Coordinates of C-alpha atoms in Angstrom, one line a residue:
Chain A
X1 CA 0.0 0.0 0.0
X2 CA 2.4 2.3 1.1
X3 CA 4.9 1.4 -2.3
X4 CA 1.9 2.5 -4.4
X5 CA 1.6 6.1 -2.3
X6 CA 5.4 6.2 -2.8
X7 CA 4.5 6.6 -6.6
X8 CA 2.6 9.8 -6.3
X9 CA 3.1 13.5 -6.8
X10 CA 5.5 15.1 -3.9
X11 CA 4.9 18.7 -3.0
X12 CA 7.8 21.0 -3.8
X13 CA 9.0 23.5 -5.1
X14 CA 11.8 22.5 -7.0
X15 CA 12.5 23.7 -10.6
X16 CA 10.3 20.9 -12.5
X17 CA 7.6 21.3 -9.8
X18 CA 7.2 24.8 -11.4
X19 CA 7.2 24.0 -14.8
X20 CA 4.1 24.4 -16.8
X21 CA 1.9 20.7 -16.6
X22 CA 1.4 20.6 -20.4
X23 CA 5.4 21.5 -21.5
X24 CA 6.6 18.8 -18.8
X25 CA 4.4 16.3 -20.6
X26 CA 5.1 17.1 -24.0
X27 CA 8.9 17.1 -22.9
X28 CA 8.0 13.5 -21.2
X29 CA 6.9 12.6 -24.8
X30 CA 10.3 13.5 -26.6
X31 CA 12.5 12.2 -24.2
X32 CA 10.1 9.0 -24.4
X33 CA 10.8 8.7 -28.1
X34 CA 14.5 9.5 -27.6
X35 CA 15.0 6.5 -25.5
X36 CA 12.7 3.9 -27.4
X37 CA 15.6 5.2 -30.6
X38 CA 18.6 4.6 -28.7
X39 CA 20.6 1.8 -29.1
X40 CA 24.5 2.6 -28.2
X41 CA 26.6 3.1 -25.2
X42 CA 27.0 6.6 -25.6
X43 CA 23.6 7.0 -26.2
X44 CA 22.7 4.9 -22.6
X45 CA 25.1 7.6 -20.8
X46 CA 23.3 10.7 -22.2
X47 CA 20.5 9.6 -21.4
X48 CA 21.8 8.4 -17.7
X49 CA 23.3 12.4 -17.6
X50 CA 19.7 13.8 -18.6
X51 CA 18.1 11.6 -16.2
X52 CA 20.4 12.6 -13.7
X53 CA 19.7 16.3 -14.9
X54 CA 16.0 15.8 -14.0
X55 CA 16.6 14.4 -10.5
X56 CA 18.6 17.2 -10.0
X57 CA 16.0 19.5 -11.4
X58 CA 13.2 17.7 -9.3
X59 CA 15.1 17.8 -6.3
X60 CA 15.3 14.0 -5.8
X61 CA 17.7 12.0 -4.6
X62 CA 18.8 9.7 -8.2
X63 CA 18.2 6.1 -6.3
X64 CA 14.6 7.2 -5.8
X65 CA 13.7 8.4 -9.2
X66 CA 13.8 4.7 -10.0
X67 CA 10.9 4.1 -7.4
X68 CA 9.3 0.8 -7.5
X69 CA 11.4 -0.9 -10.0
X70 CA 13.1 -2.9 -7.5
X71 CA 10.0 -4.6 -7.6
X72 CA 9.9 -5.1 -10.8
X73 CA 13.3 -7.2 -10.8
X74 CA 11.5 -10.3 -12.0
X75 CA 9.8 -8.3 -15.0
X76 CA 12.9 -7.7 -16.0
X77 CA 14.5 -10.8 -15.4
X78 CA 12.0 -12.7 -17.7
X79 CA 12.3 -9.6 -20.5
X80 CA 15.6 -10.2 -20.4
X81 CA 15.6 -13.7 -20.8
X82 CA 12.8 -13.5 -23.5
X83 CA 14.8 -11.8 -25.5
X84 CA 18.1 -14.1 -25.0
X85 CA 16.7 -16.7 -25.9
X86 CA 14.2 -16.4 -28.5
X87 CA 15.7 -13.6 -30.5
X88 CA 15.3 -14.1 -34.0
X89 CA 18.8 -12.7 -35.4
X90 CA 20.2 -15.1 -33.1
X91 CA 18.9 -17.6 -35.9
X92 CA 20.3 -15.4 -39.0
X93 CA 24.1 -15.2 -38.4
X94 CA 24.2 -14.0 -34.7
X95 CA 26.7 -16.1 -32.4
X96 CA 24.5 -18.6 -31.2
X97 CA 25.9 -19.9 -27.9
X98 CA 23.5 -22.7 -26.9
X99 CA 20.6 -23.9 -28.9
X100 CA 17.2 -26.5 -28.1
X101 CA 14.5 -27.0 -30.1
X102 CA 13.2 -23.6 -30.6
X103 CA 15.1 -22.0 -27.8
X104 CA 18.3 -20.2 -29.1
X105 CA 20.5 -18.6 -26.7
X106 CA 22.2 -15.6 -29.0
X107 CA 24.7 -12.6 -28.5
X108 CA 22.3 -10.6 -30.2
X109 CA 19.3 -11.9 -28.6
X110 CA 21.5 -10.5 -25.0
X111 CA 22.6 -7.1 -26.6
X112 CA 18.6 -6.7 -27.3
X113 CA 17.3 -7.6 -24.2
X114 CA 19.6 -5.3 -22.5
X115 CA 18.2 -2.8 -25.0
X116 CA 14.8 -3.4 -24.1
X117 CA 15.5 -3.6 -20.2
X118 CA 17.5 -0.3 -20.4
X119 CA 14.5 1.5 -22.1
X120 CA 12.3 0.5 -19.7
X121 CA 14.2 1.1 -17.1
X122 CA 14.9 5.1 -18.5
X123 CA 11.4 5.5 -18.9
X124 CA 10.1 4.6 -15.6
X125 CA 13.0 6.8 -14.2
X126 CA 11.2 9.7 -16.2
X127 CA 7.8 8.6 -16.2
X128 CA 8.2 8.5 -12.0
X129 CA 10.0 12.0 -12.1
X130 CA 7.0 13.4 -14.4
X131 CA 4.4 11.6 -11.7
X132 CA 6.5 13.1 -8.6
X133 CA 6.6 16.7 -9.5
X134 CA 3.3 17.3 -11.3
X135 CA -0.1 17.3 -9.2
X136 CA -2.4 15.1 -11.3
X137 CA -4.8 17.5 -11.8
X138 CA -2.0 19.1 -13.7
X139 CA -1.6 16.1 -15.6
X140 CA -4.8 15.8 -16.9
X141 CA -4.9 19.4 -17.8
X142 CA -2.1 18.7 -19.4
X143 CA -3.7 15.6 -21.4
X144 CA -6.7 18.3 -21.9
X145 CA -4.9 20.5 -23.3
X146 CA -3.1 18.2 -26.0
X147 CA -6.4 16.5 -27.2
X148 CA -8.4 19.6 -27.4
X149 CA -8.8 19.5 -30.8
X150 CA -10.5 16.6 -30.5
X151 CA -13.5 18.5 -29.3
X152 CA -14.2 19.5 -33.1
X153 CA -15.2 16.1 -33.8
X154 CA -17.4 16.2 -30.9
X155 CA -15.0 13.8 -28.4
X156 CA -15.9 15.4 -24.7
X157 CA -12.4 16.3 -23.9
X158 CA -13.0 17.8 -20.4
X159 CA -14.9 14.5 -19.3
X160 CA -12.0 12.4 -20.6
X161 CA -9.8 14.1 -18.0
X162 CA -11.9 14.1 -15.5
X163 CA -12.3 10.3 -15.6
X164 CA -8.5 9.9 -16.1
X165 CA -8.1 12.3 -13.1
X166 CA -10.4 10.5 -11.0
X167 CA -9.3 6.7 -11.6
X168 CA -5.5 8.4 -10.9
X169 CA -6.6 9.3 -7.1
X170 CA -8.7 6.3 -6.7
X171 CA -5.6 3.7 -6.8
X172 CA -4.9 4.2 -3.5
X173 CA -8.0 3.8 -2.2
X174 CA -8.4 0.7 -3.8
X175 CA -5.1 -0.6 -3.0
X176 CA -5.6 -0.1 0.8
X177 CA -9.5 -1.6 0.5
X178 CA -7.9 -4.4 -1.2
X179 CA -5.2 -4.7 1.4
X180 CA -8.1 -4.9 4.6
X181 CA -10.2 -7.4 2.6
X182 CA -6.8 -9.8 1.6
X183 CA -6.1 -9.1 5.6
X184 CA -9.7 -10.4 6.6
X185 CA -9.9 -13.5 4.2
X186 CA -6.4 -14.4 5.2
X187 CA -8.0 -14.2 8.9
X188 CA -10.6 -16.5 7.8
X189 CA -8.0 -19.2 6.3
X190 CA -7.6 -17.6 2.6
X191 CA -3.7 -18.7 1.3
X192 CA -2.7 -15.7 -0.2
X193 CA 1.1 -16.5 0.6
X194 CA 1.1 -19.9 -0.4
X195 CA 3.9 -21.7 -2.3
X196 CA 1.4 -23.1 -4.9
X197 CA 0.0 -21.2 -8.0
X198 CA -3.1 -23.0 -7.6
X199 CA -4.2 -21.7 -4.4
X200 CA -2.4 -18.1 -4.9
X201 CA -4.8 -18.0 -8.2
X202 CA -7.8 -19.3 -6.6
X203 CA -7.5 -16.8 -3.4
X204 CA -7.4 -13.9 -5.9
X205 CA -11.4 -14.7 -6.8
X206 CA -12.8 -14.1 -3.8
X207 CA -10.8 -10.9 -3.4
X208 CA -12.0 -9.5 -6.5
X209 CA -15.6 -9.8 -6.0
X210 CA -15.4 -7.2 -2.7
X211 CA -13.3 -5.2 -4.2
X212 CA -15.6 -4.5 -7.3
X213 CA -18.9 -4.2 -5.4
X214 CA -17.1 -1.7 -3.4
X215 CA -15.8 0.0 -6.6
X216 CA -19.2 0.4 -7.9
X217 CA -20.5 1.6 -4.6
X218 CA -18.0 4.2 -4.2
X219 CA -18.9 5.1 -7.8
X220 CA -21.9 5.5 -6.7
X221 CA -21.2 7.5 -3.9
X222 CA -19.0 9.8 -5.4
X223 CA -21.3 10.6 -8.5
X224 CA -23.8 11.9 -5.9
X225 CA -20.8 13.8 -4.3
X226 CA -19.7 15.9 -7.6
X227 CA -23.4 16.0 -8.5
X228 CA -23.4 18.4 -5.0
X229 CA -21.1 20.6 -5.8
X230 CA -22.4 21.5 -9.4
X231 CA -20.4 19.1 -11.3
X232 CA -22.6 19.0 -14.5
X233 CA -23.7 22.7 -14.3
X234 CA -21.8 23.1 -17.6
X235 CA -19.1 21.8 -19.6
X236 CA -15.6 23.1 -17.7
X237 CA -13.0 23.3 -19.8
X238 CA -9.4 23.6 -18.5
X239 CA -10.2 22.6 -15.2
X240 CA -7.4 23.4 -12.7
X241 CA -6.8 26.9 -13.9
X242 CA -6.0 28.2 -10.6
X243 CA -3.4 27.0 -10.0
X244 CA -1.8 26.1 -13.8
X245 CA 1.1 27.8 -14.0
X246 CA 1.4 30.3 -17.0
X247 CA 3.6 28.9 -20.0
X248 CA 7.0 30.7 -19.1
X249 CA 10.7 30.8 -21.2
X250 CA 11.6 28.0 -19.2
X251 CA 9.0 26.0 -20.3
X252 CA 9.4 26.3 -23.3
X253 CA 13.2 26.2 -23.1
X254 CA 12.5 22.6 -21.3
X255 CA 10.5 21.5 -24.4
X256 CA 13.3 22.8 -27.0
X257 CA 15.7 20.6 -24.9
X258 CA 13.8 17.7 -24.9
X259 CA 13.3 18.2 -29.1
X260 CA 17.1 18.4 -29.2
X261 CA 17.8 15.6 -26.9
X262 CA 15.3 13.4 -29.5
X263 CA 17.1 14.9 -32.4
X264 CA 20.5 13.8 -31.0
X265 CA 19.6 10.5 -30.2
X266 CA 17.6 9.6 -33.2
X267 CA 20.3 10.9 -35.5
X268 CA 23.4 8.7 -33.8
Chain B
X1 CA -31.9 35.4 -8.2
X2 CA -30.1 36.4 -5.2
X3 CA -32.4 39.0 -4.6
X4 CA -35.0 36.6 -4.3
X5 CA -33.5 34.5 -1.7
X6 CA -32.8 37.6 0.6
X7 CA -35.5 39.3 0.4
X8 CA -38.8 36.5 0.7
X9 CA -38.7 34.8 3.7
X10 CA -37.0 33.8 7.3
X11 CA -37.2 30.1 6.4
X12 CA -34.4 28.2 4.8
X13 CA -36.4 25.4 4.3
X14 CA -40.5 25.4 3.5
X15 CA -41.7 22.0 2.8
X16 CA -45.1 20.5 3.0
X17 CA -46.9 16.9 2.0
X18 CA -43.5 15.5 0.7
X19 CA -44.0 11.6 -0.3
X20 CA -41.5 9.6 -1.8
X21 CA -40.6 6.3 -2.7
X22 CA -37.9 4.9 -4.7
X23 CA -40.0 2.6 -7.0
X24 CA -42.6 4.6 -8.3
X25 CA -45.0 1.3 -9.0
X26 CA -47.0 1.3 -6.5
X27 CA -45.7 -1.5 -4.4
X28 CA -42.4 0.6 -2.8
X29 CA -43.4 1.7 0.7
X30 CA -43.6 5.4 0.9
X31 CA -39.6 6.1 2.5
X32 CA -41.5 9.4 3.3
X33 CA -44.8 9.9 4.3
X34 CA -46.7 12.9 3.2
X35 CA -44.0 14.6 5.4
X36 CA -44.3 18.8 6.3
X37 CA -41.3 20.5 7.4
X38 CA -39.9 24.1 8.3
X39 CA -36.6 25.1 9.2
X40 CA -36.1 29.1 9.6
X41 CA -32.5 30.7 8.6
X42 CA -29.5 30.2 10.9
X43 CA -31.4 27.2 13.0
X44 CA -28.7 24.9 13.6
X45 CA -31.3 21.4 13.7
X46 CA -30.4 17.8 14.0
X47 CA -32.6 15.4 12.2
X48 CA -33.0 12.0 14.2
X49 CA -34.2 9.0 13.9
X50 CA -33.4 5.0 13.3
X51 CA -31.3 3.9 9.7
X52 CA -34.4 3.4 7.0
X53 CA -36.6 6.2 8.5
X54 CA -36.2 8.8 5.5
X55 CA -33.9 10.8 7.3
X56 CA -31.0 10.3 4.4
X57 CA -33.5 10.8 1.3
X58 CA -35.3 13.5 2.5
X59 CA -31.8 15.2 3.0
X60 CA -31.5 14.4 -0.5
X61 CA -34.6 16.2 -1.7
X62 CA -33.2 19.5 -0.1
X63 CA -30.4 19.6 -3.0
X64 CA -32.6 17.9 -5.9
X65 CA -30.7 15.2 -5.9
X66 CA -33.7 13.3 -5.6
X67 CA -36.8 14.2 -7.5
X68 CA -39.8 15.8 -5.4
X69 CA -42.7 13.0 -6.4
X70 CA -45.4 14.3 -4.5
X71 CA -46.1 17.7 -2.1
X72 CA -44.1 21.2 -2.5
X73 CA -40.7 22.4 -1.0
X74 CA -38.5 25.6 -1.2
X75 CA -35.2 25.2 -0.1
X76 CA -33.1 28.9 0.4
X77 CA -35.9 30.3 -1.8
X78 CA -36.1 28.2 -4.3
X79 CA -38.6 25.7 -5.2
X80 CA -36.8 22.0 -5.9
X81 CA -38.7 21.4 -8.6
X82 CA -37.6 24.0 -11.0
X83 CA -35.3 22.5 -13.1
X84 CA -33.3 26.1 -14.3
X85 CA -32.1 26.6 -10.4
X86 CA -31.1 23.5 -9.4
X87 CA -27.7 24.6 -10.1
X88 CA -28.1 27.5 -8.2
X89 CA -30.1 25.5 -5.3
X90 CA -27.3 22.9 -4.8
X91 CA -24.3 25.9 -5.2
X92 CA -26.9 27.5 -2.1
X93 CA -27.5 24.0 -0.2
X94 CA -24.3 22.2 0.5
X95 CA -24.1 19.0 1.3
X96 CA -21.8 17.0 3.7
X97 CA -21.8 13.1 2.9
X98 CA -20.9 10.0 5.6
X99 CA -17.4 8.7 3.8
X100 CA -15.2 11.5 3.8
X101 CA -13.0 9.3 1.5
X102 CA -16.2 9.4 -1.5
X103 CA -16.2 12.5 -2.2
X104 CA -12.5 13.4 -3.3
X105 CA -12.1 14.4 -7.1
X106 CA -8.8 15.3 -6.4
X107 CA -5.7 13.8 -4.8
X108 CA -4.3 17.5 -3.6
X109 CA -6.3 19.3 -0.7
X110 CA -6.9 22.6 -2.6
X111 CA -7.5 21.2 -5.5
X112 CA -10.8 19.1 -4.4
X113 CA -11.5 22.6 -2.0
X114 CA -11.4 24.5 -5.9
X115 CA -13.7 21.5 -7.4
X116 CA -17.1 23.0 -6.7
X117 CA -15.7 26.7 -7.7
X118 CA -14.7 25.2 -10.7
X119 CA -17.9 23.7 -11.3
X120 CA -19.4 27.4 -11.0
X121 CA -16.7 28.9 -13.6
X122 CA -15.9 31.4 -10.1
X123 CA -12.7 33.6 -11.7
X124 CA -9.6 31.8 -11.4
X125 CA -8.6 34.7 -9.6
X126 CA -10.8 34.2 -6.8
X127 CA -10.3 30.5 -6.4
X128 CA -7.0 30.5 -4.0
X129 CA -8.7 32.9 -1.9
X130 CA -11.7 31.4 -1.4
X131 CA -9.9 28.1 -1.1
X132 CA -7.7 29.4 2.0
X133 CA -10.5 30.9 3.6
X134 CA -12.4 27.7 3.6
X135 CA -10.0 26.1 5.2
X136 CA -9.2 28.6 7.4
X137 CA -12.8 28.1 8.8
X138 CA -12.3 24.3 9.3
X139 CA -8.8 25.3 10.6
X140 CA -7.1 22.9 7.8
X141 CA -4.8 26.1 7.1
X142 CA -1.4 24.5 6.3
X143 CA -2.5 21.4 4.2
X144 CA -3.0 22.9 1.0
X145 CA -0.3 21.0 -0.9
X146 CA -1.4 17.3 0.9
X147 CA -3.1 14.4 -0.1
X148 CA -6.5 14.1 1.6
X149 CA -6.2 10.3 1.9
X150 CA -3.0 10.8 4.0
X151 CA -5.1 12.7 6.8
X152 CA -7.5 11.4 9.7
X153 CA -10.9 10.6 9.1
X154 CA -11.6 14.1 11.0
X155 CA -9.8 15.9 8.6
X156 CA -10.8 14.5 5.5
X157 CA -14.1 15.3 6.4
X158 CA -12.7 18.2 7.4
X159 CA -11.7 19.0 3.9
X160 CA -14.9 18.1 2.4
X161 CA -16.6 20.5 4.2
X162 CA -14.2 22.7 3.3
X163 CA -15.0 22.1 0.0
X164 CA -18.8 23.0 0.6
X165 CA -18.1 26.2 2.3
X166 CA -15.9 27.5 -0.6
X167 CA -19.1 27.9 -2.3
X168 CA -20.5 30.2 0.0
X169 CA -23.8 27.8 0.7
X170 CA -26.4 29.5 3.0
X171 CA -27.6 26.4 4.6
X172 CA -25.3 23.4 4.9
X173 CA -26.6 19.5 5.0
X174 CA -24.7 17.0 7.1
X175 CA -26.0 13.5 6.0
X176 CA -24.3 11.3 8.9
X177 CA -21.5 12.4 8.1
X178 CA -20.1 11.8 11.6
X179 CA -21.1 8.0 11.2
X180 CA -17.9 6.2 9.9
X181 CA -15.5 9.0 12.2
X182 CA -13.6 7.9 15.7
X183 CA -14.5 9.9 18.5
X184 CA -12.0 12.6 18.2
X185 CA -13.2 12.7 14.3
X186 CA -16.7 13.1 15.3
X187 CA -15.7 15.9 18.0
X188 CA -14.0 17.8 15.3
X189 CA -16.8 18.1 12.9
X190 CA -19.9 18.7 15.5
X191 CA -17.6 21.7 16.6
X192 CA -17.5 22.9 12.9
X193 CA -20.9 22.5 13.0
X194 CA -21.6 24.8 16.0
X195 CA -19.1 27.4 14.8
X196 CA -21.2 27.6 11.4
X197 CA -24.1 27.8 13.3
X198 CA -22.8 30.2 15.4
X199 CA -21.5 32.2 12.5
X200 CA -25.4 32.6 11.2
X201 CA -25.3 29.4 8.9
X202 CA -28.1 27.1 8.7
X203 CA -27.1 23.8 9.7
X204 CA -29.1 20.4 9.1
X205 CA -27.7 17.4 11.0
X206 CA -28.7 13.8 9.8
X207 CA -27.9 11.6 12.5
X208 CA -29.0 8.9 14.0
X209 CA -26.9 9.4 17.5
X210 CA -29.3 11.0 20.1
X211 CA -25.7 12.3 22.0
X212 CA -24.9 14.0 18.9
X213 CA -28.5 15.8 18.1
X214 CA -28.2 16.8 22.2
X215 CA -25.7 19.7 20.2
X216 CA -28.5 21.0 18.3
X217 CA -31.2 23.9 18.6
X218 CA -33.9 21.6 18.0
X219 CA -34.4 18.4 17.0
X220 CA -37.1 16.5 14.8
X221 CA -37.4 13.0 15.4
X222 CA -38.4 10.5 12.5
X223 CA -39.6 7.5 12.0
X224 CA -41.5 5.8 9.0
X225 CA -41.1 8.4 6.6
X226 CA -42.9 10.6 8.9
X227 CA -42.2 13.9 11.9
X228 CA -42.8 12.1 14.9
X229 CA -42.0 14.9 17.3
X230 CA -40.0 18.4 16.7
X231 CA -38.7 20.8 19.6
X232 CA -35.8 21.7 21.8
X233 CA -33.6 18.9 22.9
X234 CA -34.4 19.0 26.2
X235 CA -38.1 18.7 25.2
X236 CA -37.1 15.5 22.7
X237 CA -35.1 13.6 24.0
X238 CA -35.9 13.1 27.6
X239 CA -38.8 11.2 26.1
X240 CA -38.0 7.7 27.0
X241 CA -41.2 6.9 25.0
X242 CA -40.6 8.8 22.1
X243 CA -37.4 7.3 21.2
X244 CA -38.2 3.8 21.8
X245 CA -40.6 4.1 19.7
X246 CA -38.0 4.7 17.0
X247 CA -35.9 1.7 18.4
X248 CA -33.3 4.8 20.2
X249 CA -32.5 5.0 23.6
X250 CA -32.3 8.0 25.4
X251 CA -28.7 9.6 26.1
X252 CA -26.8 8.1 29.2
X253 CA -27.5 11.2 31.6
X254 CA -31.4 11.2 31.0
X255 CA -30.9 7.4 31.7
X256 CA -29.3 8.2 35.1
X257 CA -31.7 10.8 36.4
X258 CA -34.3 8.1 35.4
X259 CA -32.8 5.4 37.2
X260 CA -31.4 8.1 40.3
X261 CA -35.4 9.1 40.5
X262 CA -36.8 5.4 41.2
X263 CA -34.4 5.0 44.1
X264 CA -36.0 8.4 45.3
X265 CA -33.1 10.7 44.4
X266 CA -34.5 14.0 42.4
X267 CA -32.6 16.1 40.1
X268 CA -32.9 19.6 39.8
X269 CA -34.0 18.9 35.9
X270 CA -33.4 16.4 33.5
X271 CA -29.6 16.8 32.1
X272 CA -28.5 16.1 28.8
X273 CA -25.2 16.3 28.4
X274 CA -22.1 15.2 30.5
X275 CA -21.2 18.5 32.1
X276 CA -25.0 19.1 32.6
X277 CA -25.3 15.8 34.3
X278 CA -21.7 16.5 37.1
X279 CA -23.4 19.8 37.6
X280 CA -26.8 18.7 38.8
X281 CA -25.1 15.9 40.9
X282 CA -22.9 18.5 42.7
X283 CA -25.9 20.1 43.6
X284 CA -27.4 17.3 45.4
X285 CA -26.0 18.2 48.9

């Protein structure tokens, strides 16, 4: 419960946490793109300098830009190991060091799953840097912003962001009701730590149930709650104003960077 | 239309012959019961009776949130039926609601506080004021920036009521919204509620705790959709009768001058509260 809070937007007042929601995402999306194209050693130690760059700019220590990923080892453990071994180069000319069936341990099957692992592992340091120092409600101004001109083709664009802002501070909620009911079940003789899959998956059922009638009740609940306070009264656009901060030189400067980072990497 | 609302009457809410049920076919019971009510501006009332008695859906009616099927009833001037002000009517009634944790839209404190402004296109330039003196009145100054899920169940509801008074409302509905609090929680909030009052708001407490309703001005007892008594605290609730009648007991002092009477002692009157209760046995010898 507490690793999922850990994942949430910090208070501050650092140089990111003032950047404008909409420029940080849009810089988010560049930098994105110029990790998913790089594919060198040079190219892994810019981008380890701009991450580093953005903890400094955040204010956060660098070991806890990666967040949960120590979690994650296992995810990246199997990626890893996907890739190693079934590769397709490692079939067309790559050094094959140990082969089975249709298992093929390659060279190039490694050198790609370390790709694929590094990427990852670079975006979740900037996704959780985005997450840390932008309140959500930024976030999905942000996202409001950016599909806006979907509203000409009739898509309700403020809705939209209000359910993606609303699922966002729901999580956890949910992760603590979940916690409770896997807490009462287990006092009733559920094996939610036990060393077989079987009865690990089968425990899951009766945990879901709960949890979605008390999704749907909360749903419930809180529809009456925003109908109270004049959610409805008319479409509002660009929700969040109050507290948006105006597009400034920095912002923009931020976004020029990120376009120059992309450039550079996509060009190597 | 403010105009209207300060110049008509001294009653916040007018309502008479109100039936509802929730399955208009005939065969629902009637959750309320050709019910008449009248609250005049800057009361501060507790409504009380059992869970199912109406209490909760006639609360409902006074913000539209639930349609008016039968009877008539003007809530801060405005008649609940009329569709145009129902905006206006729910910006003018605020509404309180039992988990605190159901009524966030946002995971930052101001930014849930700013929702309803929002909703009321209020000029961004007004919303951070309006926001901090909000919270200034629930004394949740300094918590701005946090996440309302990190707080105490007092404070949470706390914020949401926060959120209400932001709007400005003139009368302000608390559906049990002490109910799922701890006692410190439930402290916190019923002294919000007596500051409001105090401060010339109307206040409406649904409960269903008779020690909580001993706070109010007056209190109306329900029961069966219907009013089954209405008067000054002291005049409700030291009716043994009246509240077992709604399956309530009366509150522990009442019970003690009761039970101090049958073995002869006599109270000066019939306490209510705690303090109320030490003070009259002081006065014994």
């Amino acid at each position: 419960m507490n690793d999922i809070l850990k994942g949430r937007y910090i208070p501050g007042d650092s140089f990111l946490h003032r950047r404008n929601g909409t420029a940080k995402l849009l810089a988010f999306f560049m930098i994105l793109a110029a990790v998913l194209t790089t594919d060198s050693v040079p190219g892994y130690l810019l981008i380890a300098a701009v991450s580093a760059a953005a903890a400094a700019m955040s204010e956060m220590r660098p070991t806890k830009t990666l967040g949960q990923v120590r979690h994650l080892r296992l995810f990246f453990l199997m990626l890893f190991l996907m890739n190693a071994f079934f590769y397709e180069d490692g079939q067309a000319g790559g050094l094959v060091l140990w082969s089975w069936g249709i298992v093929h341990l390659s060279v190039p099957g490694m050198i790609q799953g370390t790709h694929v692992v590094l990427r990852i592992l670079f975006l979740m340091v900037f996704c959780n840097v985005l997450i840390r120092t932008t309140p959500p409600v930024q976030i999905t101004t942000a996202i409001e912003t950016l599909i806006a001109p979907l509203r000409l083709i009739r898509v309700p664009t403020a809705e939209v962001a209000m359910i993606l802002s609303v699922a966002l501070q729901f999580i956890p909620v949910f992760a603590q009701e979940a916690d409770l009911i896997k807490k009462a079940q287990t006092a009733r003789g559920a094996k939610f730590e036990s060393e077989r899959l079987r009865d690990r998956a089968a425990s899951v059922v009766p945990l879901l149930v709960p949890i979605f009638l008390s999704a749907f009740r909360r749903a419930d609940d809180l529809a009456t709650a925003m109908e109270a306070r004049g959610y409805g009264h008319r479409q509002t656009n660009g929700r969040g104003r109050s507290q948006r901060a105006a597009v400034q030189l920095p912002d923009v400067c931020l976004f020029l960077f990120s376009c120059l980072f992309f450039l550079v990497q996509a060009a190597r | 239309m403010d105009k209207m609302v300060g110049g008509e009457s001294m009653e916040a809410v007018k309502g008479s012959g109100i039936s509802f049920r929730y399955e208009w076919d005939g065969s629902a019971p009637f959750v309320l019961d050709g019910l008449s009510i009248a609250i005049e501006k800057g009361q501060f009332v507790a409504i009380l009776g059992p869970n199912g008695c109406g209490k909760s859906t006639l609360a409902k009616h006074l913000n539209a949130l639930l349609p008016l099927q039968s009877g008539s009833l003007t809530v801060a001037g405005l008649d609940v039926r009329e569709e145009k002000q129902v905006w206006e009517l729910r910006r003018l009634c605020g509404m309180v609601f039992q988990n605190p944790e159901n009524q966030f839209v946002s995971s930052v404190v101001e930014e849930d506080v700013a929702f309803g402004l929002e909703n009321y296109d209020t000029p961004p330039n007004e919303i951070p004021g309006r926001v901090s003196r909000a919270l200034e009145q629930v004394g949740m100054t300094g918590f701005e920036k946090r996440s309302p899920h990190l707080l105490s169940g007092g404070q949470k509801q706390r914020i949401a009521l926060a959120g209400v008074l932001a709007m400005e409302p003139e009368l302000i509905v608390f559906d049990e919204a002490t109910a799922m609090l701890d006692p410190v929680g439930r402290e916190e909030i019923l002294e919000c509620m007596k500051i409001l009052a105090q401060r010339g708001k109307t206040v409406i407490m649904i409960t269903h705790y008779v020690e909580e309703a001993v706070e109010a001005d007056r209190v109306i007892l329900m029961n069966r959709g219907t009013i089954l008594a209405d008067g000054k605290p002291q005049e409700v609730l030291t009716s043994r009768e009246l509240l077992e009648q709604c399956g309530l007991s009366v509150p522990m002092p009442v019970q003690l001058y009761d039970d101090l009477a049958k073995l002869g002692i006599r109270l000066g009157h019939c306490p209510l509260t705690k303090e109320e209760l030490v003070e009259e046995l002081c006065q014994l010898n």
